[in-house]
Structures are given as structure tokens and as C-alpha cells.
XYZ file of C-alpha atoms in Angstrom:
447
model
C 121.818 26.639 26.604
C 120.606 24.393 29.418
C 117.087 25.652 28.868
C 117.302 24.872 25.135
C 118.568 21.326 25.806
C 115.779 20.757 28.322
C 113.186 21.888 25.782
C 114.673 19.573 23.135
C 114.547 16.647 25.555
C 110.941 17.463 26.368
C 109.984 17.507 22.701
C 111.588 14.089 22.128
C 109.639 12.686 25.057
C 106.443 14.192 23.690
C 107.108 12.621 20.287
C 107.365 9.226 21.994
C 104.038 9.822 23.752
C 102.413 10.659 20.422
C 103.658 7.445 18.847
C 102.966 4.984 21.660
C 99.790 6.141 23.443
C 96.149 6.269 22.487
C 94.774 9.774 22.352
C 98.260 10.850 21.398
C 97.464 14.478 20.414
C 95.735 15.254 23.725
C 98.474 13.565 25.698
C 101.018 15.466 23.624
C 99.541 18.833 24.608
C 99.420 17.975 28.295
C 102.929 16.518 28.150
C 104.331 19.674 26.552
C 102.698 21.866 29.188
C 103.988 19.666 31.994
C 107.566 19.808 30.718
C 107.761 23.481 29.760
C 108.079 26.167 32.423
C 108.314 29.903 32.446
C 111.400 31.123 30.595
C 113.778 32.783 33.074
C 117.355 33.889 32.415
C 119.546 32.446 35.159
C 123.114 32.396 33.771
C 125.508 35.301 33.347
C 126.088 34.639 29.631
C 122.414 34.893 28.790
C 122.119 38.043 30.899
C 124.999 39.736 29.060
C 123.487 38.786 25.681
C 120.215 40.438 26.700
C 122.090 43.535 27.906
C 123.825 43.879 24.533
C 120.521 43.586 22.659
C 119.029 46.132 25.045
C 121.980 48.451 24.414
C 121.338 48.394 20.668
C 117.575 48.982 20.997
C 117.807 51.690 23.669
C 120.488 53.522 21.708
C 118.476 53.489 18.475
C 114.960 54.573 19.445
C 115.992 58.117 20.507
C 117.600 58.589 17.091
C 114.320 57.639 15.405
C 112.321 60.182 17.434
C 114.998 62.839 16.852
C 114.776 62.190 13.124
C 111.034 62.905 13.186
C 111.424 66.097 15.232
C 114.082 67.391 12.849
C 111.731 66.668 9.955
C 109.047 68.845 11.531
C 106.691 66.295 13.078
C 105.197 67.527 16.334
C 106.719 65.717 19.350
C 103.233 65.285 20.859
C 102.096 63.305 17.807
C 105.273 61.245 17.782
C 105.151 60.394 21.475
C 101.496 59.311 21.325
C 102.352 56.822 18.580
C 105.470 55.704 20.447
C 103.452 55.068 23.627
C 101.125 52.606 21.874
C 103.818 50.205 20.691
C 105.895 50.669 23.844
C 102.974 49.177 25.801
C 102.441 46.539 23.099
C 106.018 45.287 23.616
C 105.361 44.748 27.342
C 102.130 42.872 26.608
C 103.897 40.600 24.097
C 106.701 39.845 26.563
C 104.198 39.053 29.335
C 102.060 36.784 27.149
C 105.046 34.830 25.781
C 107.973 34.666 28.218
C 105.739 35.292 31.230
C 102.972 32.834 30.359
C 104.838 30.019 28.626
C 104.159 26.700 30.355
C 103.403 26.098 34.017
C 104.570 28.219 36.916
C 107.938 27.519 38.531
C 108.333 27.280 42.274
C 108.016 30.789 43.701
C 107.477 32.180 40.176
C 103.795 32.178 39.180
C 103.060 32.836 35.557
C 101.657 36.137 34.319
C 97.894 35.475 34.591
C 98.256 33.883 38.023
C 100.053 36.929 39.403
C 97.391 39.324 38.144
C 94.983 37.985 40.800
C 97.436 37.831 43.724
C 97.671 40.300 46.620
C 100.943 41.885 45.487
C 99.911 45.544 45.322
C 102.928 46.964 47.218
C 105.225 45.554 44.538
C 102.830 46.631 41.788
C 102.973 50.200 43.076
C 106.792 50.154 43.039
C 106.727 48.935 39.425
C 104.224 51.619 38.437
C 106.262 54.321 40.226
C 109.236 53.267 38.105
C 107.107 53.636 34.984
C 106.023 57.139 36.028
C 109.569 58.493 36.468
C 110.752 56.827 33.244
C 107.868 58.359 31.295
C 108.548 61.837 32.697
C 112.241 61.398 31.864
C 111.459 60.336 28.297
C 109.114 63.298 27.851
C 111.875 65.626 29.032
C 114.503 64.202 26.709
C 112.349 64.617 23.602
C 112.743 68.379 24.157
C 116.345 68.152 25.390
C 117.424 66.491 22.122
C 116.480 69.661 20.280
C 118.331 71.981 22.670
C 121.636 70.187 23.199
C 121.711 67.430 20.573
C 121.154 63.699 20.711
C 124.678 62.714 21.721
C 125.158 65.043 24.692
C 121.629 64.426 26.000
C 122.166 60.683 26.078
C 125.650 60.946 27.567
C 124.686 63.183 30.486
C 121.381 61.498 31.344
C 122.805 57.973 31.041
C 125.845 58.835 33.126
C 123.608 60.214 35.858
C 121.673 56.938 35.825
C 124.870 55.050 36.509
C 126.179 57.437 39.168
C 122.888 57.535 41.118
C 120.858 54.509 40.021
C 123.685 51.986 39.975
C 124.741 52.948 43.490
C 121.177 52.454 44.738
C 120.868 49.118 42.924
C 124.154 47.869 44.362
C 122.858 48.162 47.906
C 119.351 46.941 47.007
C 120.870 43.828 45.394
C 122.667 42.955 48.630
C 126.065 43.718 47.059
C 126.041 40.808 44.591
C 128.180 42.913 42.238
C 131.907 43.305 42.916
C 132.296 46.747 44.503
C 136.013 47.021 43.735
C 135.146 46.820 40.025
C 131.691 48.420 40.007
C 132.506 51.773 41.579
C 135.557 52.594 39.421
C 133.127 52.124 36.514
C 130.702 54.525 38.178
C 133.545 57.042 38.527
C 134.230 56.747 34.777
C 130.597 57.586 34.068
C 130.843 60.611 36.359
C 133.822 61.868 34.351
C 131.759 61.290 31.185
C 129.053 63.623 32.572
C 131.578 66.425 32.984
C 133.040 65.821 29.527
C 129.539 65.704 28.006
C 128.755 69.155 29.378
C 132.081 70.441 28.023
C 131.358 68.955 24.580
C 127.990 70.719 24.463
C 129.451 74.080 25.504
C 132.249 73.807 22.938
C 129.914 72.749 20.134
C 127.480 75.565 20.974
C 130.345 78.059 20.721
C 131.312 76.551 17.359
C 127.752 76.994 16.063
C 127.603 80.611 17.232
C 130.839 81.313 15.392
C 129.481 79.722 12.210
C 126.261 81.739 12.382
C 128.013 85.026 13.100
C 130.105 84.637 9.954
C 127.259 83.474 7.730
C 125.976 85.597 4.846
C 122.512 84.211 5.649
C 122.567 85.490 9.215
C 119.771 87.909 8.307
C 117.405 84.935 8.341
C 117.658 85.025 12.121
C 115.178 87.407 13.665
C 115.888 89.497 16.712
C 114.260 86.860 18.887
C 116.677 84.245 17.620
C 114.063 82.371 15.592
C 114.309 81.676 11.901
C 112.206 83.779 9.607
C 110.198 81.683 7.104
C 111.882 81.287 3.765
C 110.412 79.390 0.835
C 113.869 79.316 -0.653
C 114.607 76.502 1.771
C 111.287 74.782 2.289
C 107.719 75.194 1.122
C 105.606 74.245 4.127
C 102.555 73.467 1.979
C 104.343 70.811 -0.046
C 104.438 67.197 1.145
C 107.529 66.362 3.190
C 109.951 63.584 2.429
C 110.763 61.860 5.731
C 114.194 60.811 4.585
C 115.494 64.294 3.721
C 112.989 66.506 5.488
C 112.175 68.692 2.485
C 109.503 68.931 -0.165
C 110.023 66.703 -3.145
C 109.183 68.876 -6.171
C 110.137 72.210 -4.585
C 113.361 71.179 -2.922
C 116.452 73.263 -3.602
C 120.065 72.336 -3.069
C 120.591 71.268 0.533
C 123.263 72.947 2.607
C 126.254 70.888 3.657
C 126.041 69.419 7.163
C 127.972 71.419 9.718
C 127.630 74.769 7.951
C 125.693 77.802 9.151
C 123.260 77.387 6.252
C 122.577 73.817 7.380
C 121.844 75.002 10.925
C 119.428 77.624 9.577
C 117.614 75.106 7.367
C 117.345 72.701 10.281
C 115.905 75.380 12.557
C 113.264 76.284 9.990
C 111.903 72.814 9.391
C 112.183 71.347 12.909
C 109.206 71.411 15.266
C 111.061 72.692 18.373
C 112.732 76.078 17.808
C 115.970 76.470 19.758
C 117.861 79.425 18.279
C 118.192 82.233 20.793
C 117.502 79.984 23.778
C 119.698 79.928 26.855
C 122.261 77.122 26.866
C 121.420 76.304 30.468
C 117.765 75.622 29.597
C 118.791 72.565 27.593
C 121.253 71.359 30.207
C 118.662 71.903 32.941
C 116.175 69.686 31.093
C 118.852 67.037 30.609
C 119.811 66.941 34.291
C 116.146 66.755 35.329
C 115.664 63.820 32.949
C 118.793 62.191 34.374
C 117.374 62.295 37.908
C 114.140 60.688 36.679
C 116.016 57.965 34.811
C 118.131 57.271 37.895
C 115.087 56.190 39.895
C 113.175 53.875 37.556
C 115.562 50.898 37.779
C 115.801 50.905 41.618
C 111.990 51.115 41.776
C 111.725 48.115 39.438
C 114.314 46.292 41.551
C 112.154 46.817 44.645
C 109.109 45.590 42.724
C 110.697 42.268 41.747
C 112.775 41.497 44.862
C 110.819 43.108 47.744
C 113.927 44.158 49.673
C 111.761 46.269 52.003
C 109.504 43.282 52.837
C 106.239 44.967 51.919
C 104.519 41.767 50.706
C 102.507 39.559 53.038
C 103.977 36.219 54.103
C 103.522 33.564 51.447
C 102.914 36.007 48.585
C 105.541 35.401 45.870
C 107.600 38.268 44.477
C 106.515 39.826 41.201
C 108.078 37.985 38.275
C 110.023 40.356 36.014
C 107.456 39.992 33.190
C 104.508 40.904 35.414
C 106.397 43.826 36.940
C 107.308 45.063 33.456
C 103.644 44.909 32.429
C 102.564 47.153 35.327
C 105.619 49.362 34.757
C 104.598 49.895 31.126
C 100.942 50.544 32.014
C 101.922 53.556 34.126
C 104.389 54.678 31.428
C 101.552 54.592 28.917
C 99.048 56.471 31.083
C 101.478 59.271 31.979
C 102.888 59.581 28.460
C 99.512 59.662 26.723
C 97.897 61.909 29.337
C 100.632 64.552 29.301
C 100.983 64.574 25.516
C 97.253 65.007 25.001
C 97.556 68.010 27.342
C 100.554 69.259 25.328
C 98.475 69.070 22.148
C 96.405 71.980 23.434
C 98.991 73.616 25.716
C 102.353 73.034 24.005
C 105.788 73.871 25.422
C 109.078 75.155 24.003
C 107.459 77.045 21.128
C 105.908 73.915 19.617
C 102.754 74.682 17.569
C 99.364 73.931 19.091
C 97.527 70.888 17.746
C 94.470 68.744 18.507
C 93.615 65.081 18.921
C 91.893 65.098 15.534
C 95.015 66.539 13.907
C 97.072 63.799 15.567
C 94.815 61.066 14.163
C 95.181 62.535 10.661
C 98.971 62.903 10.878
C 100.451 59.851 9.157
C 103.732 61.566 8.241
C 106.410 59.345 9.784
C 103.984 57.419 11.998
C 105.602 54.095 11.127
C 108.915 55.356 12.506
C 107.332 56.478 15.774
C 105.672 53.079 16.158
C 109.014 51.377 15.504
C 110.667 53.545 18.178
C 108.084 52.398 20.724
C 108.796 48.739 19.996
C 112.549 49.268 20.232
C 112.250 51.053 23.565
C 109.774 48.518 24.957
C 111.848 45.468 24.109
C 115.040 47.286 25.137
C 113.676 48.001 28.609
C 112.282 44.473 28.923
C 115.610 42.877 28.019
C 117.435 45.160 30.466
C 115.170 44.055 33.314
C 115.449 40.380 32.362
C 119.240 40.644 32.388
C 119.233 42.626 35.625
C 117.136 40.047 37.434
C 119.773 37.429 36.594
C 123.070 39.315 36.971
C 122.128 42.248 39.210
C 120.472 45.518 38.270
C 123.669 47.441 38.990
C 125.489 45.525 36.237
C 122.465 45.826 33.931
C 122.931 49.595 34.047
C 125.789 48.940 31.613
C 123.120 49.363 28.919
C 123.449 53.060 29.711
C 126.277 52.878 27.195
C 123.492 53.651 24.739
C 125.139 57.054 23.973
C 127.752 55.086 22.037
C 124.951 53.982 19.727
C 123.162 57.348 19.817
C 126.356 59.241 18.967
C 126.860 56.964 15.964
C 123.337 57.767 14.743
C 123.769 61.462 15.598
C 126.856 61.746 13.432
C 125.565 59.506 10.636
C 121.987 60.820 10.337
C 122.100 64.365 11.669
C 125.577 65.653 10.939
C 126.301 66.421 14.587
C 129.819 67.787 15.140
C 130.473 68.232 11.423
C 132.949 71.063 10.832
C 133.375 71.593 14.567
C 136.568 72.830 16.219
C 139.524 70.688 17.164
C 138.686 71.300 20.824
C 135.211 69.817 20.347
C 136.603 66.729 18.636
C 139.180 66.156 21.387
C 136.527 66.474 24.110
C 134.185 64.172 22.180
C 136.925 61.570 21.807
C 137.746 61.605 25.526
C 134.038 61.411 26.392
C 133.491 58.320 24.244
C 136.682 56.713 25.578
C 135.481 57.148 29.152
C 132.175 55.574 28.146
C 133.801 52.500 26.647
C 135.996 52.068 29.723
C 133.041 52.508 32.078
C 130.889 49.947 30.275
C 133.675 47.359 30.201
C 134.271 47.793 33.930
C 130.555 47.678 34.753
C 130.036 44.468 32.748
C 132.989 42.904 34.567
C 131.262 43.532 37.907
C 128.328 41.253 37.023
C 127.277 38.876 39.769
C 124.725 36.088 40.051
C 121.418 36.455 41.851
C 120.460 33.465 43.969
C 117.108 32.011 42.972
C 116.586 30.401 46.352
């Protein structure tokens, strides 16, 4: 609010210059630039608002990518599109928030920092981008194996248990430990409950399939045998329902064995017959990667290890986010181009030419990249103001992802009472953990 009032006051002053001075337009431009400075969040209220926006964005983009995978689009194609707009979001943030007006004391604007000798901090930012990109690549396969909700719960809880602890000490304990660590403990309980939910739901699905009259559609290897009764692969796909328009038959009800069989046939990553622990292993690996990206970004912007030369200002959050996103882009694009020709997890082989021609659902993949990019940017902006440990409250994104998982994908439909009870306790622990973590917010000194 103070920043808004200052801008309004500046504009009134500029209007007076325009009216009273010769060469008013030129003086107006110089007056505006002199009065405006880089936009930096410095109050706790603004930081919490950014965290909430980040929570919504970071909880929604995985649902968009999951939607495309369940509709049969190759994850390599989707992730290449996603990577483009994810980088675009960082560039837009840097060129607006990071370049607006003149530099503040100790906070050079974006273009000024590009030419400074700040490579140690740049490398920390880029290391954070590398581990985030590897984590995101892992989760796009984990979603297929264990479901959107459980993947997000386990990986996000690991971020809080590991990453938040690291950030607390890196931030010189600006967050209230007596509140912060009980919140971390709640997230740890959520990890255990998330694993239990997955195991219970997997048992429910096995029971449904064993009693299904269509069980003969499952081959001995656990994969679904092609059946044009469900889907004609040569017909154009409808992104909204995942089936061919003119040749579509009655869809199975969500939560039934027939629904699971239809889903397995049209999705791009085949998971029937796979070991349960494969999916959980991928999730835990992704969780370790996600746990490290925020502490690395923290080191990039605050130089707690004193790697910068004397007199060199710390990386401003917008500049650090730009370098962070560059490395995310390079790793994501490089690995997915490799996966086009050497795919994993039974995904069909493709080519770069096939990717360029694949416009099925591309707009959704591009939207997911923007959501993730702005979500990460807002998280870092809030963390720089209120502490990165408190900013990890955005890891409540499974609350949003579970909503989308149930609404869009029919997750947990017709599951057992045990699964519902475990799911309820898991979500309760998440809500409690987020409330406690938000309450631990501190205030970073700008001196």
C-alpha cells in the first residue's frame, strides 16, 4: 500500500511539472523515472498475498499437464511446450518488476546486474534451476504411477521437511522456530499418510480390476490390449474428454474398473502391471530435488556464504529468477529432446519434427508453463520479504491439486472407506501445517 501511495504522489508531482514547465513532456519522463524505483515487496501482508497467488498457480499447472498425459499426449511434447512459457514468465518478471525505474540502494536493476561480477550467486541460482527441472521431469512420470494427489503431497511435504529446515538456518532464524517446526512435523505426518493413501487406493483398484468382466483386456504383462470399442486411435481426439468425437462410445463411470481400463488405453504412460514402489521411488527422488531448489535460490539472493567480492551487491530476486529459469529451460529442453528418441516408462518414441507438428493440447501446455513460471516467481518474491522458510507454505499446493484430481480425473471415486479416512486425515494435516507455517512468517531486514 505504501508503494502504491508513493507512486500516486509521484504521478501528481509529474502532472504539475507537465503543466508548469517548458518542455513538459521531456521533463515528465525524467521526473517519472526519478520518482519510480524497482518494485520490491517489503511488508508481510504483500508477501502473504504473493504466497497465496503462488499456491493457486503451483497447484494448478500439474493438473493441466496430467490432463494432457491422460488424453494421450506424449509427455516429451508437453514438457517442451511448457518449458518455453516457463522461461517467458521469468523474462517478463525481470523486464517489468526488475527493470521498472531506477535502481535502489544495494539493489541494481535487472540490466545493470547482468554486467556485474556476481557469478558465484548466479551459479547458485542456476543450480536451483537444475534440481527443480529434474524434479519436474520426474513428477511428470510419477503422476501416472501414483496419481496427482499423492505425488504432490509426498513431494511437497519432503520440501517442507528438508528445504524449510535448511532455509530457516540460512535466513538467520528470522522465522519463529517454536511455530515453524511444529508445522514441519505436520508435513512429515502428511508424507506418511500420503504413502498410506496411495497403498490403499492401489489395493482398491486391484480389487475393482479383479472383479471386472473386462479383465481380459489386460494382457499378461499388465498392459491394456488395444480395443476400438473404447477408442479409435486414428480419429481426432477431443482434449476435453480424451476420446474421438464421431467414434466415441459410452464412457465408463469414473472409479469403475472399466474407467481404469479406458484410461490406461488412451494415456501415454502405461502403468498397469508396474511395481507400486517404482512410482513411490520416483516421487521420493523428485521430493529430494524439490527440497534443494529453494535453499539454492536463497543462497543466490542473500549470499550467506559470502562468496561475492566486497562491494558487489547481492542478486536481486528478479535477476536470480532469470538465471534460475535459464538453467531450468536448458535442462528441461535438453533432456526431453533426448527422451523423444530414447523414451522412458514405455512412452512411444517420437522425433523433433513430430513434436513441431503436434498441436493437440499445445495451448494447455503453454498455459501450464506460464502458471508454473509466475507461481515460482511469486514464491521467491514473497520469500525474500518474509523468509524462504515461511514461503515454503506454498507447498500446500496438494490442496489445490487434490481438488483438480477429484474434479477432473475422478481420483478416489468409488474407493474404500479406509482410503477416504486416510485421505481426510492427510488433507487435515496439510491445512494445519500450512496455517502454522504462515504464522511463523518473519521480516527480512533490508539493511
